[in-house]
Amino acid sequence: MRKSAASERVPVIVMGLGAIGQEIAKAALAHDEVELIGVVDTSPTLAGRALSEVIGQPAGSFKVQASLSAALARRKNVVLLHATGSRLPQVKDQLLEALSHGMHVVSTCEELAFPWFNHPAIAAQLERAAERAGVSVVGLGVNPGFVLDRLVATLGQVCGAVHHAKVTRTVDAATRREALQRKVGAGLSEEEFFRLVDQGRLGHVGLVESAALCALGLGLDCDDYEEELTPVFAQEDLVGAFPVKKGQVAGMHQVAVALEDGQERVRLELTIALGVDAPGDVIELDGEPKLEVRIPGGVPGDTATANLVVNAPPRDTASQAGLLTVLELPAGR
């Protein structure tokens, strides 16, 4: 039965007030199953400010706290809605602090979606801490966490054997914020693009984690993974948050492949670039039966991620303790 009484709402704290964190705070304020009790950001430009001033809408009397303990006070059974970084080593201590307070954690950290892939030692540490505290920790978002993995696994439930899965997500970066346009290399030369790729400063974090989740959710026993990142060039002068000239990089095309005994079983293709044709999401399952699902325009990234995070706490708190994947969360609301 759907919760309605205010006393039954799940208390949550938002940590990180970047673009996604602000969307999460707005979604939490509007949600009837969660109760926003605090916000945290260690940035000196944000700590101490009124939340309403930061997000540009009424938000009660909340002020941004500089520490999790200050925001938590004496409240119990609180879920942390965490949105501070994509790389697990960079946010590990924040997650462990939350677990030490006995908090469940729902995080947008892309590498947390399937941390055993790149960070097995940190995954084991988080698993032990969560089990000791009797709480759960899960990483989710639009991708990884939904379009390229969980939604595919859900569709696979109506199939018998699945021989191959291909998912294509195409995003027009011109409709997204400037930070994302910079992240995919818009405006760079080819040389600059590959130099930043080599430094790990470009591209979408979490695509290979999505491939691993997708394989797991479809019951595929994949033993090898490959990933490739290449530029998409502007065929004409383009304008996003800044001008991009013909011949410059307009964005990126990123591919992650999961293989079993050398045979491709999962292929994820992500294109984020200015001026792309026919943005949208396409899922193709070579199974019994074959399935093809198209989402014209695609699932909107920022808004959908915020909603996924805020819809998770009522289900997350009912889950088993430990380090979870989105595949272990109930699908319904």
Tab-separated table of C-alpha atoms in Angstrom:
chain	number	residue	atom	x	y	z
A	1	MET	CA	0.000	0.000	0.000
A	2	ARG	CA	1.278	3.481	-0.877
A	3	LYS	CA	2.485	5.511	2.112
A	4	SER	CA	0.639	8.757	2.703
A	5	ALA	CA	0.969	9.847	6.310
A	6	ALA	CA	3.756	12.358	6.938
A	7	SER	CA	5.020	10.236	9.837
A	8	GLU	CA	5.628	7.364	7.408
A	9	ARG	CA	7.654	9.357	4.916
A	10	VAL	CA	11.290	8.304	4.590
A	11	PRO	CA	13.682	11.012	5.899
A	12	VAL	CA	16.401	11.903	3.380
A	13	ILE	CA	19.457	14.153	3.189
A	14	VAL	CA	20.860	15.369	-0.114
A	15	MET	CA	24.666	15.564	-0.346
A	16	GLY	CA	26.127	17.497	-3.262
A	17	LEU	CA	24.391	20.479	-4.818
A	18	GLY	CA	25.770	20.463	-8.326
A	19	ALA	CA	23.330	20.383	-11.227
A	20	ILE	CA	22.120	16.836	-10.472
A	21	GLY	CA	22.058	17.366	-6.706
A	22	GLN	CA	19.876	20.444	-7.126
A	23	GLU	CA	17.449	18.442	-9.248
A	24	ILE	CA	17.395	15.738	-6.567
A	25	ALA	CA	16.629	18.322	-3.865
A	26	LYS	CA	13.744	19.720	-5.934
A	27	ALA	CA	12.368	16.225	-6.566
A	28	ALA	CA	12.649	15.346	-2.854
A	29	LEU	CA	10.742	18.475	-1.851
A	30	ALA	CA	7.899	17.530	-4.203
A	31	HIS	CA	7.777	13.802	-3.330
A	32	ASP	CA	5.043	12.507	-1.030
A	33	GLU	CA	6.986	9.443	0.165
A	34	VAL	CA	10.168	11.143	1.349
A	35	GLU	CA	10.862	13.972	3.794
A	36	LEU	CA	13.842	16.192	3.044
A	37	ILE	CA	15.466	16.929	6.412
A	38	GLY	CA	18.809	18.392	5.336
A	39	VAL	CA	21.258	19.259	2.580
A	40	VAL	CA	25.059	19.070	2.577
A	41	ASP	CA	27.759	20.597	0.402
A	42	THR	CA	31.305	21.277	1.525
A	43	SER	CA	31.894	24.031	-1.027
A	44	PRO	CA	32.548	27.340	0.766
A	45	THR	CA	30.408	29.070	-1.860
A	46	LEU	CA	27.392	26.978	-0.859
A	47	ALA	CA	27.751	26.040	2.825
A	48	GLY	CA	25.627	28.290	5.011
A	49	ARG	CA	23.404	29.536	2.202
A	50	ALA	CA	19.643	29.020	2.138
A	51	LEU	CA	18.639	26.050	0.007
A	52	SER	CA	15.887	28.135	-1.596
A	53	GLU	CA	18.530	30.570	-2.819
A	54	VAL	CA	20.652	27.756	-4.290
A	55	ILE	CA	17.860	25.943	-6.160
A	56	GLY	CA	15.813	29.026	-7.034
A	57	GLN	CA	12.516	27.912	-5.518
A	58	PRO	CA	10.861	27.837	-2.068
A	59	ALA	CA	12.494	25.250	0.182
A	60	GLY	CA	11.432	26.090	3.708
A	61	SER	CA	14.090	27.175	6.175
A	62	PHE	CA	16.811	24.753	5.076
A	63	LYS	CA	20.383	25.955	5.060
A	64	VAL	CA	23.191	24.109	3.359
A	65	GLN	CA	25.342	22.353	5.948
A	66	ALA	CA	29.086	21.851	5.549
A	67	SER	CA	29.073	18.368	7.134
A	68	LEU	CA	26.887	15.299	7.125
A	69	SER	CA	26.822	15.066	10.926
A	70	ALA	CA	25.463	18.622	11.191
A	71	ALA	CA	22.658	17.865	8.756
A	72	LEU	CA	21.849	14.523	10.363
A	73	ALA	CA	21.691	15.750	13.972
A	74	ARG	CA	19.939	13.006	15.975
A	75	ARG	CA	17.635	11.615	13.273
A	76	LYS	CA	17.575	7.877	12.705
A	77	ASN	CA	16.745	5.672	9.705
A	78	VAL	CA	17.776	8.375	7.255
A	79	VAL	CA	18.657	7.762	3.595
A	80	LEU	CA	21.498	9.735	2.036
A	81	LEU	CA	20.827	10.871	-1.532
A	82	HIS	CA	24.400	11.258	-2.674
A	83	ALA	CA	25.515	13.183	-5.787
A	84	THR	CA	29.094	14.396	-5.446
A	85	GLY	CA	31.194	12.492	-7.992
A	86	SER	CA	31.478	9.822	-10.664
A	87	ARG	CA	34.640	8.035	-9.512
A	88	LEU	CA	34.305	5.651	-6.594
A	89	PRO	CA	37.738	6.271	-4.987
A	90	GLN	CA	36.910	9.994	-4.793
A	91	VAL	CA	33.629	9.465	-2.908
A	92	LYS	CA	34.461	6.329	-0.911
A	93	ASP	CA	35.062	8.176	2.366
A	94	GLN	CA	31.750	10.038	2.071
A	95	LEU	CA	29.915	6.746	1.593
A	96	LEU	CA	31.700	5.113	4.512
A	97	GLU	CA	30.882	8.086	6.753
A	98	ALA	CA	27.201	7.752	5.897
A	99	LEU	CA	27.288	4.027	6.622
A	100	SER	CA	29.013	4.705	9.959
A	101	HIS	CA	25.990	6.845	10.883
A	102	GLY	CA	23.667	3.952	10.039
A	103	MET	CA	22.343	5.625	6.897
A	104	HIS	CA	21.119	3.860	3.785
A	105	VAL	CA	22.774	5.334	0.686
A	106	VAL	CA	21.431	5.985	-2.800
A	107	SER	CA	24.191	7.465	-4.953
A	108	THR	CA	24.578	8.764	-8.499
A	109	CYS	CA	28.263	7.712	-8.498
A	110	GLU	CA	28.508	5.875	-11.809
A	111	GLU	CA	31.246	3.487	-10.725
A	112	LEU	CA	29.134	2.449	-7.729
A	113	ALA	CA	26.515	0.970	-10.076
A	114	PHE	CA	28.756	-2.113	-10.448
A	115	PRO	CA	31.815	-1.441	-8.281
A	116	TRP	CA	33.180	-4.984	-8.460
A	117	PHE	CA	34.312	-4.300	-12.035
A	118	ASN	CA	36.941	-1.598	-11.438
A	119	HIS	CA	37.181	-1.386	-7.639
A	120	PRO	CA	36.695	-4.808	-6.008
A	121	ALA	CA	38.610	-3.841	-2.841
A	122	ILE	CA	36.442	-0.759	-2.247
A	123	ALA	CA	33.341	-2.803	-3.052
A	124	ALA	CA	34.288	-5.329	-0.370
A	125	GLN	CA	34.912	-2.515	2.132
A	126	LEU	CA	31.510	-0.956	1.435
A	127	GLU	CA	29.835	-4.364	1.619
A	128	ARG	CA	31.294	-5.045	5.075
A	129	ALA	CA	30.416	-1.576	6.368
A	130	ALA	CA	26.836	-1.772	5.098
A	131	GLU	CA	26.285	-5.233	6.535
A	132	ARG	CA	27.690	-4.151	9.916
A	133	ALA	CA	25.322	-1.182	9.976
A	134	GLY	CA	22.366	-3.222	8.734
A	135	VAL	CA	21.763	-0.826	5.823
A	136	SER	CA	22.054	-0.859	2.053
A	137	VAL	CA	24.054	1.161	-0.473
A	138	VAL	CA	23.260	1.320	-4.182
A	139	GLY	CA	24.423	3.320	-7.188
A	140	LEU	CA	21.880	4.307	-9.815
A	141	GLY	CA	20.916	6.842	-12.455
A	142	VAL	CA	19.703	6.944	-16.037
A	143	ASN	CA	22.904	5.282	-17.225
A	144	PRO	CA	24.259	3.351	-15.552
A	145	GLY	CA	21.178	2.318	-13.640
A	146	PHE	CA	18.275	2.321	-16.087
A	147	VAL	CA	18.238	2.738	-19.886
A	148	LEU	CA	21.340	0.723	-20.751
A	149	ASP	CA	20.952	-2.009	-18.154
A	150	ARG	CA	17.942	-2.257	-15.821
A	151	LEU	CA	15.381	-1.547	-18.545
A	152	VAL	CA	17.115	-4.099	-20.790
A	153	ALA	CA	17.045	-6.701	-18.022
A	154	THR	CA	13.342	-6.016	-17.441
A	155	LEU	CA	12.558	-6.553	-21.121
A	156	GLY	CA	14.610	-9.739	-21.037
A	157	GLN	CA	12.204	-11.215	-18.500
A	158	VAL	CA	9.671	-11.903	-21.272
A	159	CYS	CA	12.262	-13.787	-23.351
A	160	GLY	CA	13.625	-17.251	-23.198
A	161	ALA	CA	17.315	-17.409	-24.023
A	162	VAL	CA	18.816	-14.047	-25.043
A	163	HIS	CA	21.638	-14.441	-27.549
A	164	HIS	CA	22.597	-10.794	-27.963
A	165	ALA	CA	21.561	-7.360	-26.689
A	166	LYS	CA	22.238	-4.077	-28.430
A	167	VAL	CA	21.321	-0.750	-26.874
A	168	THR	CA	21.824	2.567	-28.618
A	169	ARG	CA	21.408	5.871	-26.791
A	170	THR	CA	21.735	9.075	-28.821
A	171	VAL	CA	21.673	12.426	-27.027
A	172	ASP	CA	21.657	15.888	-28.598
A	173	ALA	CA	24.166	17.665	-26.373
A	174	ALA	CA	22.786	21.036	-27.504
A	175	THR	CA	19.801	20.400	-25.230
A	176	ARG	CA	21.976	19.698	-22.201
A	177	ARG	CA	23.983	21.860	-19.805
A	178	GLU	CA	27.381	23.304	-20.690
A	179	ALA	CA	29.261	21.012	-18.302
A	180	LEU	CA	28.070	17.958	-20.243
A	181	GLN	CA	29.018	19.549	-23.579
A	182	ARG	CA	32.537	20.114	-22.231
A	183	LYS	CA	32.637	16.561	-20.850
A	184	VAL	CA	32.053	15.077	-24.319
A	185	GLY	CA	34.721	17.261	-25.938
A	186	ALA	CA	32.622	19.770	-27.876
A	187	GLY	CA	34.798	22.482	-29.446
A	188	LEU	CA	38.073	20.563	-29.215
A	189	SER	CA	40.417	19.537	-31.994
A	190	GLU	CA	40.939	15.820	-32.646
A	191	GLU	CA	44.373	16.000	-31.011
A	192	GLU	CA	43.000	17.725	-27.907
A	193	PHE	CA	40.177	15.193	-27.702
A	194	PHE	CA	42.439	12.152	-27.574
A	195	ARG	CA	44.869	13.857	-25.214
A	196	LEU	CA	42.070	14.410	-22.689
A	197	VAL	CA	40.774	10.868	-23.256
A	198	ASP	CA	44.225	9.535	-22.362
A	199	GLN	CA	44.082	11.628	-19.178
A	200	GLY	CA	40.656	10.208	-18.265
A	201	ARG	CA	39.046	13.635	-18.480
A	202	LEU	CA	36.562	12.976	-21.282
A	203	GLY	CA	33.785	10.510	-21.854
A	204	HIS	CA	30.918	8.938	-19.990
A	205	VAL	CA	31.839	7.168	-16.765
A	206	GLY	CA	29.955	3.947	-16.171
A	207	LEU	CA	29.337	2.514	-19.642
A	208	VAL	CA	31.309	-0.656	-18.956
A	209	GLU	CA	29.508	-0.957	-15.596
A	210	SER	CA	26.234	-0.810	-17.549
A	211	ALA	CA	27.481	-3.581	-19.831
A	212	ALA	CA	28.265	-5.753	-16.812
A	213	LEU	CA	24.843	-5.045	-15.271
A	214	CYS	CA	23.126	-5.720	-18.578
A	215	ALA	CA	24.867	-9.074	-18.947
A	216	LEU	CA	24.044	-10.013	-15.364
A	217	GLY	CA	20.403	-9.021	-15.747
A	218	LEU	CA	20.019	-11.061	-18.932
A	219	GLY	CA	21.679	-14.139	-17.442
A	220	LEU	CA	24.699	-13.940	-19.761
A	221	ASP	CA	28.002	-15.337	-18.508
A	222	CYS	CA	30.365	-12.733	-19.975
A	223	ASP	CA	34.069	-13.008	-19.197
A	224	ASP	CA	35.605	-10.091	-21.089
A	225	TYR	CA	34.748	-6.442	-21.704
A	226	GLU	CA	36.010	-3.887	-24.200
A	227	GLU	CA	35.446	-0.136	-24.413
A	228	GLU	CA	36.192	2.441	-27.116
A	229	LEU	CA	35.765	6.221	-27.255
A	230	THR	CA	35.938	8.208	-30.515
A	231	PRO	CA	35.084	11.784	-31.493
A	232	VAL	CA	32.086	12.951	-33.505
A	233	PHE	CA	32.991	15.875	-35.760
A	234	ALA	CA	30.805	18.856	-36.610
A	235	GLN	CA	29.684	18.781	-40.254
A	236	GLU	CA	28.729	22.473	-40.051
A	237	ASP	CA	29.047	25.358	-37.622
A	238	LEU	CA	27.024	24.569	-34.505
A	239	VAL	CA	25.920	26.477	-31.439
A	240	GLY	CA	25.327	24.914	-28.050
A	241	ALA	CA	26.357	26.634	-24.839
A	242	PHE	CA	29.269	27.945	-26.976
A	243	PRO	CA	30.072	27.970	-30.728
A	244	VAL	CA	31.555	24.855	-32.349
A	245	LYS	CA	33.063	25.299	-35.810
A	246	LYS	CA	32.813	22.859	-38.697
A	247	GLY	CA	35.562	20.256	-38.350
A	248	GLN	CA	35.875	20.604	-34.587
A	249	VAL	CA	34.723	17.884	-32.204
A	250	ALA	CA	30.960	18.070	-31.673
A	251	GLY	CA	30.828	15.261	-29.119
A	252	MET	CA	31.658	11.612	-28.632
A	253	HIS	CA	30.700	8.081	-29.610
A	254	GLN	CA	31.409	5.532	-26.874
A	255	VAL	CA	31.004	1.782	-27.127
A	256	ALA	CA	31.169	-0.938	-24.471
A	257	VAL	CA	31.041	-4.609	-25.439
A	258	ALA	CA	30.614	-7.684	-23.242
A	259	LEU	CA	31.919	-10.987	-24.597
A	260	GLU	CA	31.547	-14.647	-23.704
A	261	ASP	CA	34.342	-16.910	-24.966
A	262	GLY	CA	35.243	-14.242	-27.509
A	263	GLN	CA	31.698	-13.852	-28.813
A	264	GLU	CA	29.904	-10.520	-28.432
A	265	ARG	CA	26.794	-10.841	-26.271
A	266	VAL	CA	26.122	-7.220	-25.229
A	267	ARG	CA	26.821	-4.055	-27.208
A	268	LEU	CA	26.113	-0.605	-25.758
A	269	GLU	CA	26.542	2.447	-27.989
A	270	LEU	CA	26.309	5.934	-26.521
A	271	THR	CA	26.499	9.037	-28.713
A	272	ILE	CA	26.367	12.468	-27.087
A	273	ALA	CA	27.048	15.279	-29.519
A	274	LEU	CA	25.763	18.609	-30.764
A	275	GLY	CA	23.420	18.369	-33.730
A	276	VAL	CA	22.859	14.597	-33.785
A	277	ASP	CA	20.029	13.219	-35.902
A	278	ALA	CA	17.102	11.383	-34.297
A	279	PRO	CA	18.015	11.446	-30.597
A	280	GLY	CA	16.494	8.569	-28.682
A	281	ASP	CA	16.992	5.194	-27.063
A	282	VAL	CA	16.739	1.868	-28.894
A	283	ILE	CA	16.884	-1.576	-27.258
A	284	GLU	CA	17.196	-4.679	-29.460
A	285	LEU	CA	17.135	-8.152	-27.961
A	286	ASP	CA	18.005	-11.155	-30.094
A	287	GLY	CA	16.051	-13.560	-27.982
A	288	GLU	CA	13.060	-15.837	-28.007
A	289	PRO	CA	11.067	-13.810	-28.985
A	290	LYS	CA	13.082	-10.981	-30.568
A	291	LEU	CA	12.245	-7.558	-29.148
A	292	GLU	CA	12.844	-3.989	-30.244
A	293	VAL	CA	11.847	-0.997	-28.120
A	294	ARG	CA	12.277	2.625	-29.205
A	295	ILE	CA	11.972	5.743	-27.035
A	296	PRO	CA	11.862	8.741	-29.391
A	297	GLY	CA	13.829	11.632	-27.933
A	298	GLY	CA	15.254	9.338	-25.261
A	299	VAL	CA	14.789	9.305	-21.499
A	300	PRO	CA	15.806	12.807	-20.279
A	301	GLY	CA	19.007	12.460	-18.280
A	302	ASP	CA	19.019	14.961	-15.414
A	303	THR	CA	15.313	14.907	-14.532
A	304	ALA	CA	15.033	11.156	-14.798
A	305	THR	CA	18.142	10.615	-12.670
A	306	ALA	CA	16.716	12.848	-9.932
A	307	ASN	CA	13.409	10.972	-9.989
A	308	LEU	CA	15.147	7.592	-9.910
A	309	VAL	CA	17.142	8.655	-6.852
A	310	VAL	CA	14.142	10.059	-4.985
A	311	ASN	CA	11.881	7.117	-5.837
A	312	ALA	CA	14.469	4.676	-4.473
A	313	PRO	CA	14.463	5.325	-0.659
A	314	PRO	CA	11.101	3.679	0.178
A	315	ARG	CA	12.261	0.572	-1.683
A	316	ASP	CA	15.893	0.819	-0.618
A	317	THR	CA	15.074	0.792	3.105
A	318	ALA	CA	13.039	-2.387	2.608
A	319	SER	CA	15.920	-4.164	0.855
A	320	GLN	CA	18.471	-6.486	2.397
A	321	ALA	CA	21.560	-4.974	3.986
A	322	GLY	CA	24.745	-4.747	1.974
A	323	LEU	CA	26.068	-3.422	-1.313
A	324	LEU	CA	23.314	-3.767	-3.913
A	325	THR	CA	22.818	-3.200	-7.611
A	326	VAL	CA	19.699	-1.658	-9.132
A	327	LEU	CA	18.738	-5.136	-10.306
A	328	GLU	CA	18.009	-5.992	-6.667
A	329	LEU	CA	15.619	-3.084	-6.074
A	330	PRO	CA	11.882	-3.615	-6.614
A	331	ALA	CA	10.852	-2.297	-10.013
A	332	GLY	CA	7.519	-0.741	-9.059
A	333	ARG	CA	6.653	2.329	-7.054
